[in-house]
Amino acid sequence: MFAALSNPRQSLTQVLNFALVLSTAFMLWKGLSVATDSPSPIVVVLSGSMEPAFQRGDLLFLWNRGQNTQIGEIVVYNVKGKDIPIVHRVVRKYGGGDKPLKLLTKGDNNMADDTELYAKGQDYLNRSEDIIGSVVGYIPFVGYVTILLSEHPWMKTVLLGLMGIMVVLQRE
Amino acid sequence: MHSSLVRVQNVFGYFTTVAFCTAIFVALSVLVTPQHPSASIQLRNVQVVKGRPHYYSPKKEEYAHIKFDLDADLSSLFNWNTKQVFVWITATYPSSSPTAPPSQAIIWDSIINSYSQLHPYTPFDAWKDLPIVGTNKVPAKKSKSASKKKVAEAEAEPTPGLVRLKNSKPKYQITDVTGKLASQANVTLELGWNVQPWVGALTWTAKEGQDFGRWKGIRGGKSEAFDLPALKGKSATQETVIQKGTPKPAEAKPVVP
């Protein structure tokens, strides 16, 4: 099993391979970010106010090109002073043209619109400042992996370690 | 390398490949189902009243209260990959700035669940009907009636996507960003929808003439243009408070922090 370590050239190649895998993943993520014009083109749903459309653990693909958001689109937005983005549906839109659109959002599973969730004194979302993308694609459940990883940070270390050991120890 | 670790890896890899291929196939296969939605919307009654967004708000705004008739057939939007359809009616009116596109606000919406959403398939349902080994219990008779019951249930269920509303109240009383909405001219009501799939791409309203392969755009689905009335009489002095609950956020985290 530790035969690989006796051959430094081979083990170095394997370390290099591992680095290649990591950098490829990173490049894909950043490439997707550039293509969609969104800082995080794939998000995981954490809570249920868009149920039954989106449940906890669902993976959403975002698209952020074009500022002309339509009514009924589901957008992911940041609120100033909060770190976790929110995914809700656009129920009102005002203005546009030369100025950015003003949008009001609401969760399908909520009675009330989101005015109370916005920053203090803010009544509407600004399309160009607050919104990081509009949902275009959907895969259920798959995001649970990330939820597990982020809620139990030690799993991240263990997983990364296991991956590293596996790549290094595996022989062609 | 035939260690059990490698085998587990292979099985898992094969499983994910098959799962993703199936998902892609299902997501793309819906393109072969024909879609031909149609709808008609009529204005019934419209009022403009003064009010406040909530009890403690000092802000005074004008709210439009629009009653309508809706007769929609969206049943063709439901196929094997449809989880739910979110339908809504927007009021569209010219913005106060002449360069800006029209403003829009939803006055009514609804979630229409698909049959598969209401009656999710669970493999355990099938197990219940199996005879239990080692006992004399044979639930065959029961299973027959149970499956019959299921069929009857399915038949009794109205086709999802047929929406008929007569003189319906709006779900939301709308206001403009300026707070003024009385005497607004050239307002139209329009039907819109969003199909939420089990897996794959979300799709939105196809306007009249926006055909895409076998998917036809909506026929009708738009009301005649009308004007909002002025504030007058009782409505000018009375005040409504738009009561709302507290919204909960649906948080979504980037997959790569």
Short mmCIF file of C-alpha atoms in Angstrom, two decimals:
data_model
loop_
_atom_site.label_atom_id
_atom_site.label_comp_id
_atom_site.label_asym_id
_atom_site.label_seq_id
_atom_site.Cartn_x
_atom_site.Cartn_y
_atom_site.Cartn_z
CA MET A 1 0.00 0.00 0.00
CA PHE A 2 2.87 2.34 0.78
CA ALA A 3 4.76 1.25 -2.29
CA ALA A 4 4.03 4.62 -3.83
CA LEU A 5 6.11 6.33 -1.20
CA SER A 6 9.17 4.35 -2.15
CA ASN A 7 9.04 5.90 -5.60
CA PRO A 8 9.34 9.68 -5.11
CA ARG A 9 8.74 10.50 -8.79
CA GLN A 10 5.44 8.64 -8.81
CA SER A 11 4.21 10.07 -5.53
CA LEU A 12 5.07 13.57 -6.70
CA THR A 13 3.03 12.97 -9.85
CA GLN A 14 0.13 11.93 -7.69
CA VAL A 15 0.36 15.02 -5.52
CA LEU A 16 0.40 17.04 -8.72
CA ASN A 17 -2.68 15.15 -9.94
CA PHE A 18 -4.51 15.99 -6.75
CA ALA A 19 -3.62 19.67 -7.14
CA LEU A 20 -4.86 19.47 -10.73
CA VAL A 21 -8.22 18.07 -9.62
CA LEU A 22 -8.63 20.85 -7.05
CA SER A 23 -7.63 23.64 -9.43
CA THR A 24 -9.91 22.29 -12.19
CA ALA A 25 -12.86 22.35 -9.80
CA PHE A 26 -11.97 25.89 -8.75
CA MET A 27 -11.63 27.00 -12.38
CA LEU A 28 -14.98 25.48 -13.32
CA TRP A 29 -16.67 27.30 -10.44
CA LYS A 30 -15.08 30.64 -11.33
CA GLY A 31 -15.74 30.07 -15.04
CA LEU A 32 -19.41 29.45 -14.31
CA SER A 33 -19.39 32.58 -12.19
CA VAL A 34 -18.10 34.62 -15.14
CA ALA A 35 -20.52 33.00 -17.61
CA THR A 36 -23.57 33.68 -15.44
CA ASP A 37 -22.32 37.06 -14.15
CA SER A 38 -23.17 35.97 -10.63
CA PRO A 39 -20.85 35.80 -7.61
CA SER A 40 -22.31 32.41 -6.68
CA PRO A 41 -24.02 30.73 -9.64
CA ILE A 42 -25.12 27.64 -7.66
CA VAL A 43 -26.85 27.93 -4.29
CA VAL A 44 -28.34 25.49 -1.79
CA VAL A 45 -31.73 26.14 -0.21
CA LEU A 46 -31.53 26.16 3.58
CA SER A 47 -35.07 26.92 4.71
CA GLY A 48 -38.60 26.41 3.59
CA SER A 49 -40.49 29.61 2.81
CA MET A 50 -40.52 28.76 -0.91
CA GLU A 51 -42.10 25.35 -0.25
CA PRO A 52 -43.35 23.33 -1.99
CA ALA A 53 -41.29 24.62 -4.93
CA PHE A 54 -37.94 24.52 -3.14
CA GLN A 55 -37.11 22.47 -0.09
CA ARG A 56 -34.09 22.36 2.17
CA GLY A 57 -31.17 20.78 0.36
CA ASP A 58 -32.28 21.59 -3.17
CA LEU A 59 -29.69 22.94 -5.59
CA LEU A 60 -30.53 26.05 -7.61
CA PHE A 61 -28.73 27.32 -10.69
CA LEU A 62 -28.68 31.08 -11.10
CA TRP A 63 -28.39 33.40 -14.08
CA ASN A 64 -27.65 37.09 -13.66
CA ARG A 65 -27.24 38.46 -17.21
CA GLY A 66 -29.76 41.10 -18.25
CA GLN A 67 -31.18 43.56 -15.76
CA ASN A 68 -34.75 43.21 -17.00
CA THR A 69 -36.12 40.88 -14.33
CA GLN A 70 -39.73 39.83 -14.91
CA ILE A 71 -42.59 39.32 -12.48
CA GLY A 72 -42.77 35.73 -11.26
CA GLU A 73 -39.04 35.14 -11.50
CA ILE A 74 -37.40 33.72 -8.41
CA VAL A 75 -34.42 35.81 -7.40
CA VAL A 76 -31.65 35.38 -4.86
CA TYR A 77 -30.86 38.61 -3.06
CA ASN A 78 -28.57 39.94 -0.37
CA VAL A 79 -29.80 42.15 2.42
CA LYS A 80 -27.34 44.70 3.77
CA GLY A 81 -26.19 43.61 7.18
CA LYS A 82 -27.13 39.93 6.74
CA ASP A 83 -24.72 37.31 5.43
CA ILE A 84 -27.10 34.64 4.13
CA PRO A 85 -28.83 35.42 0.81
CA ILE A 86 -32.58 34.88 0.47
CA VAL A 87 -34.41 33.22 -2.44
CA HIS A 88 -37.94 34.55 -3.07
CA ARG A 89 -40.29 35.34 -5.93
CA VAL A 90 -40.68 38.79 -7.54
CA VAL A 91 -44.26 40.03 -7.05
CA ARG A 92 -43.95 43.69 -8.02
CA LYS A 93 -41.66 45.65 -10.28
CA TYR A 94 -41.44 49.37 -10.77
CA GLY A 95 -39.42 51.60 -13.05
CA GLY A 96 -36.52 50.34 -15.09
CA GLY A 97 -35.28 51.90 -18.29
CA ASP A 98 -32.31 54.11 -17.41
CA LYS A 99 -32.57 53.44 -13.69
CA PRO A 100 -32.37 49.97 -12.14
CA LEU A 101 -35.66 48.18 -11.49
CA LYS A 102 -37.26 48.34 -8.07
CA LEU A 103 -38.53 44.92 -7.03
CA LEU A 104 -40.70 43.58 -4.25
CA THR A 105 -40.36 39.89 -3.38
CA LYS A 106 -42.38 37.34 -1.44
CA GLY A 107 -41.95 33.71 -0.43
CA ASP A 108 -44.62 31.39 -1.88
CA ASN A 109 -45.17 29.91 1.57
CA ASN A 110 -45.45 33.29 3.33
CA MET A 111 -48.57 35.38 3.82
CA ALA A 112 -46.67 38.65 3.80
CA ASP A 113 -44.27 40.19 1.33
CA ASP A 114 -40.64 40.75 2.21
CA THR A 115 -40.65 44.43 3.19
CA GLU A 116 -39.86 43.46 6.78
CA LEU A 117 -36.92 41.29 5.76
CA TYR A 118 -35.20 44.12 3.91
CA ALA A 119 -32.72 46.48 5.51
CA LYS A 120 -34.14 49.20 7.74
CA GLY A 121 -35.78 51.93 5.71
CA GLN A 122 -35.62 49.85 2.54
CA ASP A 123 -38.96 49.14 0.87
CA TYR A 124 -37.80 47.69 -2.43
CA LEU A 125 -34.85 45.75 -3.81
CA ASN A 126 -32.54 47.43 -6.26
CA ARG A 127 -32.06 45.12 -9.25
CA SER A 128 -28.44 46.03 -9.91
CA GLU A 129 -27.21 46.22 -6.31
CA ASP A 130 -29.09 43.64 -4.26
CA ILE A 131 -29.73 40.74 -6.59
CA ILE A 132 -27.13 38.06 -7.27
CA GLY A 133 -29.13 35.96 -9.70
CA SER A 134 -32.41 34.58 -10.91
CA VAL A 135 -33.21 30.85 -10.62
CA VAL A 136 -33.19 29.00 -13.96
CA GLY A 137 -32.44 25.38 -13.07
CA TYR A 138 -33.20 22.97 -10.27
CA ILE A 139 -31.87 19.68 -8.88
CA PRO A 140 -33.48 18.25 -5.74
CA PHE A 141 -31.67 16.91 -2.62
CA VAL A 142 -28.10 17.04 -3.98
CA GLY A 143 -27.30 20.13 -1.93
CA TYR A 144 -27.65 18.20 1.32
CA VAL A 145 -23.96 17.28 0.97
CA THR A 146 -22.99 20.95 1.31
CA ILE A 147 -25.41 21.49 4.18
CA LEU A 148 -23.83 18.57 6.05
CA LEU A 149 -20.35 19.83 5.28
CA SER A 150 -21.04 23.36 6.48
CA GLU A 151 -22.96 22.38 9.58
CA HIS A 152 -20.27 19.91 10.64
CA PRO A 153 -17.01 21.61 9.66
CA TRP A 154 -14.89 18.63 10.75
CA MET A 155 -16.45 16.61 7.92
CA LYS A 156 -14.89 19.01 5.45
CA THR A 157 -11.42 18.35 6.83
CA VAL A 158 -12.01 14.60 6.95
CA LEU A 159 -13.35 14.53 3.38
CA LEU A 160 -10.51 16.60 2.00
CA GLY A 161 -8.00 14.46 3.89
CA LEU A 162 -9.55 11.23 2.61
CA MET A 163 -9.55 12.54 -0.95
CA GLY A 164 -5.90 13.50 -0.63
CA ILE A 165 -4.86 10.15 0.82
CA MET A 166 -6.85 8.30 -1.84
CA VAL A 167 -5.31 10.20 -4.75
CA VAL A 168 -1.80 9.89 -3.37
CA LEU A 169 -2.03 6.20 -2.51
CA GLN A 170 -3.85 5.07 -5.64
CA ARG A 171 -1.64 3.63 -8.31
CA GLU A 172 -2.49 3.68 -11.98
CA MET B 1 -6.79 -3.16 -7.75
CA HIS B 2 -9.72 -5.18 -6.57
CA SER B 3 -9.96 -3.98 -3.02
CA SER B 4 -13.44 -3.42 -1.61
CA LEU B 5 -12.72 0.31 -1.45
CA VAL B 6 -12.30 0.43 -5.21
CA ARG B 7 -15.52 -1.52 -5.68
CA VAL B 8 -17.47 0.82 -3.45
CA GLN B 9 -16.01 3.70 -5.42
CA ASN B 10 -17.01 2.12 -8.71
CA VAL B 11 -20.55 1.37 -7.57
CA PHE B 12 -21.01 4.91 -6.27
CA GLY B 13 -19.54 6.39 -9.43
CA TYR B 14 -21.83 4.26 -11.59
CA PHE B 15 -24.83 5.23 -9.47
CA THR B 16 -24.17 8.96 -9.81
CA THR B 17 -23.59 8.65 -13.56
CA VAL B 18 -26.87 6.78 -14.06
CA ALA B 19 -28.74 9.20 -11.78
CA PHE B 20 -27.46 12.24 -13.65
CA CYS B 21 -28.10 10.75 -17.09
CA THR B 22 -31.66 9.86 -16.06
CA ALA B 23 -32.18 13.37 -14.65
CA ILE B 24 -30.92 14.98 -17.87
CA PHE B 25 -33.10 12.68 -19.96
CA VAL B 26 -36.20 13.47 -17.87
CA ALA B 27 -35.47 17.20 -17.95
CA LEU B 28 -35.12 17.23 -21.74
CA SER B 29 -37.93 14.77 -22.49
CA VAL B 30 -40.65 17.25 -21.51
CA LEU B 31 -40.02 19.10 -24.79
CA VAL B 32 -42.00 16.43 -26.65
CA THR B 33 -45.20 17.05 -24.66
CA PRO B 34 -47.50 19.52 -26.40
CA GLN B 35 -48.53 22.61 -24.43
CA HIS B 36 -51.47 24.80 -25.41
CA PRO B 37 -52.54 26.98 -22.49
CA SER B 38 -55.47 29.34 -22.82
CA ALA B 39 -57.21 31.80 -20.51
CA SER B 40 -59.61 34.69 -20.36
CA ILE B 41 -59.62 37.42 -17.73
CA GLN B 42 -62.33 39.98 -17.16
CA LEU B 43 -62.40 42.95 -14.83
CA ARG B 44 -65.37 42.82 -12.45
CA ASN B 45 -64.98 45.77 -10.16
CA VAL B 46 -62.25 48.13 -9.07
CA GLN B 47 -61.92 50.46 -6.11
CA VAL B 48 -59.14 52.70 -4.87
CA VAL B 49 -58.85 53.30 -1.15
CA LYS B 50 -56.42 55.09 1.16
CA GLY B 51 -54.49 53.10 3.68
CA ARG B 52 -51.31 52.23 5.49
CA PRO B 53 -49.06 49.22 4.90
CA HIS B 54 -49.32 48.22 8.58
CA TYR B 55 -50.84 49.56 11.73
CA TYR B 56 -47.89 51.57 13.02
CA SER B 57 -46.83 52.97 9.67
CA PRO B 58 -47.05 56.74 9.25
CA LYS B 59 -47.00 56.27 5.47
CA LYS B 60 -50.28 56.81 3.62
CA GLU B 61 -50.74 55.11 0.29
CA GLU B 62 -53.48 54.49 -2.22
CA TYR B 63 -54.47 50.88 -2.70
CA ALA B 64 -56.28 49.41 -5.68
CA HIS B 65 -58.72 46.61 -4.96
CA ILE B 66 -59.41 44.78 -8.21
CA LYS B 67 -62.06 42.07 -8.57
CA PHE B 68 -61.91 39.80 -11.58
CA ASP B 69 -63.17 36.69 -13.40
CA LEU B 70 -60.66 34.10 -14.51
CA ASP B 71 -61.22 31.11 -16.75
CA ALA B 72 -57.95 29.34 -17.46
CA ASP B 73 -56.94 25.98 -18.90
CA LEU B 74 -53.33 25.33 -17.95
CA SER B 75 -53.77 21.54 -17.79
CA SER B 76 -51.33 20.96 -20.64
CA LEU B 77 -48.53 22.43 -18.51
CA PHE B 78 -48.68 19.32 -16.34
CA ASN B 79 -46.46 16.52 -17.55
CA TRP B 80 -44.38 13.80 -15.85
CA ASN B 81 -41.75 16.32 -14.76
CA THR B 82 -44.12 18.97 -13.35
CA LYS B 83 -43.94 19.42 -9.58
CA GLN B 84 -46.17 22.46 -9.38
CA VAL B 85 -47.35 25.39 -11.41
CA PHE B 86 -47.39 28.84 -9.83
CA VAL B 87 -50.02 31.04 -11.51
CA TRP B 88 -50.61 34.70 -10.99
CA ILE B 89 -52.46 37.71 -12.36
CA THR B 90 -50.57 40.96 -12.74
CA ALA B 91 -51.90 44.46 -13.11
CA THR B 92 -49.74 46.28 -15.63
CA TYR B 93 -49.80 50.07 -15.95
CA PRO B 94 -47.53 52.78 -17.37
CA SER B 95 -44.80 54.00 -15.00
CA SER B 96 -44.74 57.61 -13.88
CA SER B 97 -41.45 58.14 -15.74
CA PRO B 98 -42.09 58.12 -19.50
CA THR B 99 -38.78 56.40 -20.30
CA ALA B 100 -39.40 53.50 -17.92
CA PRO B 101 -41.16 50.29 -18.98
CA PRO B 102 -44.60 49.61 -17.47
CA SER B 103 -44.88 48.80 -13.77
CA GLN B 104 -46.37 45.48 -12.71
CA ALA B 105 -47.83 44.07 -9.53
CA ILE B 106 -49.35 40.68 -8.72
CA ILE B 107 -52.94 40.96 -7.49
CA TRP B 108 -53.66 37.24 -7.17
CA ASP B 109 -51.59 34.06 -7.19
CA SER B 110 -51.97 30.38 -6.49
CA ILE B 111 -49.91 27.20 -6.34
CA ILE B 112 -51.35 24.32 -8.37
CA ASN B 113 -49.86 21.03 -7.25
CA SER B 114 -49.41 18.23 -9.73
CA TYR B 115 -50.88 14.80 -9.04
CA SER B 116 -47.41 13.44 -8.28
CA GLN B 117 -46.84 16.21 -5.73
CA LEU B 118 -50.08 15.44 -3.88
CA HIS B 119 -49.61 11.67 -4.02
CA PRO B 120 -45.89 11.02 -3.92
CA TYR B 121 -44.86 7.52 -4.91
CA THR B 122 -43.33 5.56 -2.09
CA PRO B 123 -41.97 2.05 -2.59
CA PHE B 124 -43.39 1.11 0.82
CA ASP B 125 -46.92 1.35 -0.58
CA ALA B 126 -46.20 -1.64 -2.76
CA TRP B 127 -44.72 -3.59 0.18
CA LYS B 128 -47.95 -3.27 2.12
CA ASP B 129 -49.72 -5.39 -0.47
CA LEU B 130 -47.21 -8.25 -0.33
CA PRO B 131 -48.22 -11.39 1.58
CA ILE B 132 -46.34 -11.69 4.83
CA VAL B 133 -44.01 -14.68 4.82
CA GLY B 134 -44.49 -17.25 7.57
CA THR B 135 -48.02 -16.18 8.44
CA ASN B 136 -51.39 -16.90 6.97
CA LYS B 137 -52.15 -13.29 6.41
CA VAL B 138 -52.91 -12.71 2.80
CA PRO B 139 -53.87 -9.10 2.26
CA ALA B 140 -54.62 -9.74 -1.41
CA LYS B 141 -58.30 -8.80 -1.17
CA LYS B 142 -57.50 -5.63 0.65
CA SER B 143 -54.87 -4.70 -1.91
CA LYS B 144 -57.34 -5.08 -4.73
CA SER B 145 -59.79 -2.72 -3.13
CA ALA B 146 -56.95 -0.41 -2.17
CA SER B 147 -55.69 -0.18 -5.73
CA LYS B 148 -59.26 0.29 -6.91
CA LYS B 149 -59.64 3.04 -4.38
CA LYS B 150 -56.51 4.68 -5.73
CA VAL B 151 -57.84 4.59 -9.26
CA ALA B 152 -61.13 6.05 -8.07
CA GLU B 153 -59.23 8.74 -6.21
CA ALA B 154 -57.28 9.62 -9.31
CA GLU B 155 -60.45 9.82 -11.34
CA ALA B 156 -62.27 11.92 -8.76
CA GLU B 157 -59.41 14.40 -8.67
CA PRO B 158 -60.15 17.31 -10.96
CA THR B 159 -57.62 17.88 -13.70
CA PRO B 160 -54.94 20.15 -12.31
CA GLY B 161 -54.63 23.42 -14.17
CA LEU B 162 -58.31 24.18 -14.72
CA VAL B 163 -58.94 27.42 -12.88
CA ARG B 164 -62.37 29.00 -12.80
CA LEU B 165 -62.93 32.03 -10.60
CA LYS B 166 -66.07 34.14 -10.60
CA ASN B 167 -65.99 37.66 -9.20
CA SER B 168 -62.88 36.79 -7.22
CA LYS B 169 -61.40 39.14 -4.65
CA PRO B 170 -57.75 40.03 -5.15
CA LYS B 171 -55.26 38.35 -2.82
CA TYR B 172 -53.13 41.49 -2.69
CA GLN B 173 -54.19 45.12 -2.68
CA ILE B 174 -51.58 46.85 -4.71
CA THR B 175 -49.99 50.26 -4.53
CA ASP B 176 -47.43 52.11 -6.60
CA VAL B 177 -43.90 52.98 -5.54
CA THR B 178 -45.02 56.63 -5.44
CA GLY B 179 -47.95 55.75 -3.18
CA LYS B 180 -50.37 57.22 -5.73
CA LEU B 181 -52.57 54.98 -7.81
CA ALA B 182 -55.97 56.68 -8.07
CA SER B 183 -57.11 57.69 -11.57
CA GLN B 184 -54.31 55.64 -13.13
CA ALA B 185 -55.16 55.11 -16.80
CA ASN B 186 -54.52 52.15 -19.06
CA VAL B 187 -54.34 49.22 -16.64
CA THR B 188 -54.47 45.64 -17.94
CA LEU B 189 -54.73 42.33 -16.12
CA GLU B 190 -52.56 39.51 -17.42
CA LEU B 191 -52.11 35.85 -16.53
CA GLY B 192 -48.64 34.48 -15.90
CA TRP B 193 -47.19 31.19 -14.71
CA ASN B 194 -44.02 29.42 -13.65
CA VAL B 195 -43.66 25.67 -14.08
CA GLN B 196 -41.55 24.14 -11.32
CA PRO B 197 -40.08 20.82 -12.50
CA TRP B 198 -38.99 17.82 -10.43
CA VAL B 199 -35.61 18.26 -12.02
CA GLY B 200 -34.30 20.57 -14.75
CA ALA B 201 -35.10 24.01 -16.07
CA LEU B 202 -37.88 26.24 -14.76
CA THR B 203 -40.14 27.67 -17.44
CA TRP B 204 -42.23 30.82 -17.45
CA THR B 205 -45.20 32.36 -19.21
CA ALA B 206 -45.20 31.90 -22.98
CA LYS B 207 -46.90 34.97 -24.41
CA GLU B 208 -49.28 34.79 -27.35
CA GLY B 209 -47.33 33.85 -30.47
CA GLN B 210 -44.23 32.82 -28.50
CA ASP B 211 -44.24 29.24 -29.73
CA PHE B 212 -41.34 26.95 -28.97
CA GLY B 213 -41.49 23.63 -30.80
CA ARG B 214 -44.57 21.82 -29.48
CA TRP B 215 -45.11 24.43 -26.79
CA LYS B 216 -47.65 26.99 -27.96
CA GLY B 217 -47.94 30.44 -26.44
CA ILE B 218 -51.04 31.31 -24.40
CA ARG B 219 -54.31 32.07 -26.18
CA GLY B 220 -55.92 35.08 -24.56
CA GLY B 221 -54.93 35.62 -20.96
CA LYS B 222 -55.18 39.40 -21.05
CA SER B 223 -58.01 41.72 -20.04
CA GLU B 224 -59.20 44.84 -21.80
CA ALA B 225 -57.45 48.02 -20.69
CA PHE B 226 -59.29 49.96 -17.98
CA ASP B 227 -58.78 53.04 -15.81
CA LEU B 228 -58.65 53.10 -12.03
CA PRO B 229 -61.28 55.32 -10.41
CA ALA B 230 -60.46 58.42 -8.40
CA LEU B 231 -60.63 58.49 -4.62
CA LYS B 232 -64.11 59.63 -3.79
CA GLY B 233 -66.82 59.69 -1.15
CA LYS B 234 -66.33 57.21 1.63
CA SER B 235 -63.11 55.74 0.30
CA ALA B 236 -61.42 59.15 0.44
CA THR B 237 -61.94 59.53 4.17
CA GLN B 238 -61.88 55.92 5.34
CA GLU B 239 -58.59 54.20 5.91
CA THR B 240 -57.73 50.57 5.44
CA VAL B 241 -54.75 48.90 7.04
CA ILE B 242 -53.09 46.26 4.95
CA GLN B 243 -52.61 43.54 7.53
CA LYS B 244 -49.70 41.27 6.98
CA GLY B 245 -47.92 38.59 8.96
CA THR B 246 -44.20 38.32 9.44
CA PRO B 247 -42.35 36.89 6.45
CA LYS B 248 -39.84 34.06 6.88
CA PRO B 249 -36.75 34.04 4.71
CA ALA B 250 -35.93 31.10 2.44
CA GLU B 251 -32.21 31.20 2.87
CA ALA B 252 -29.95 30.02 0.09
CA LYS B 253 -26.25 29.55 0.57
CA PRO B 254 -23.57 29.48 -2.15
CA VAL B 255 -22.39 25.87 -2.60
CA VAL B 256 -18.79 27.04 -2.41
CA PRO B 257 -18.43 29.36 0.56
#
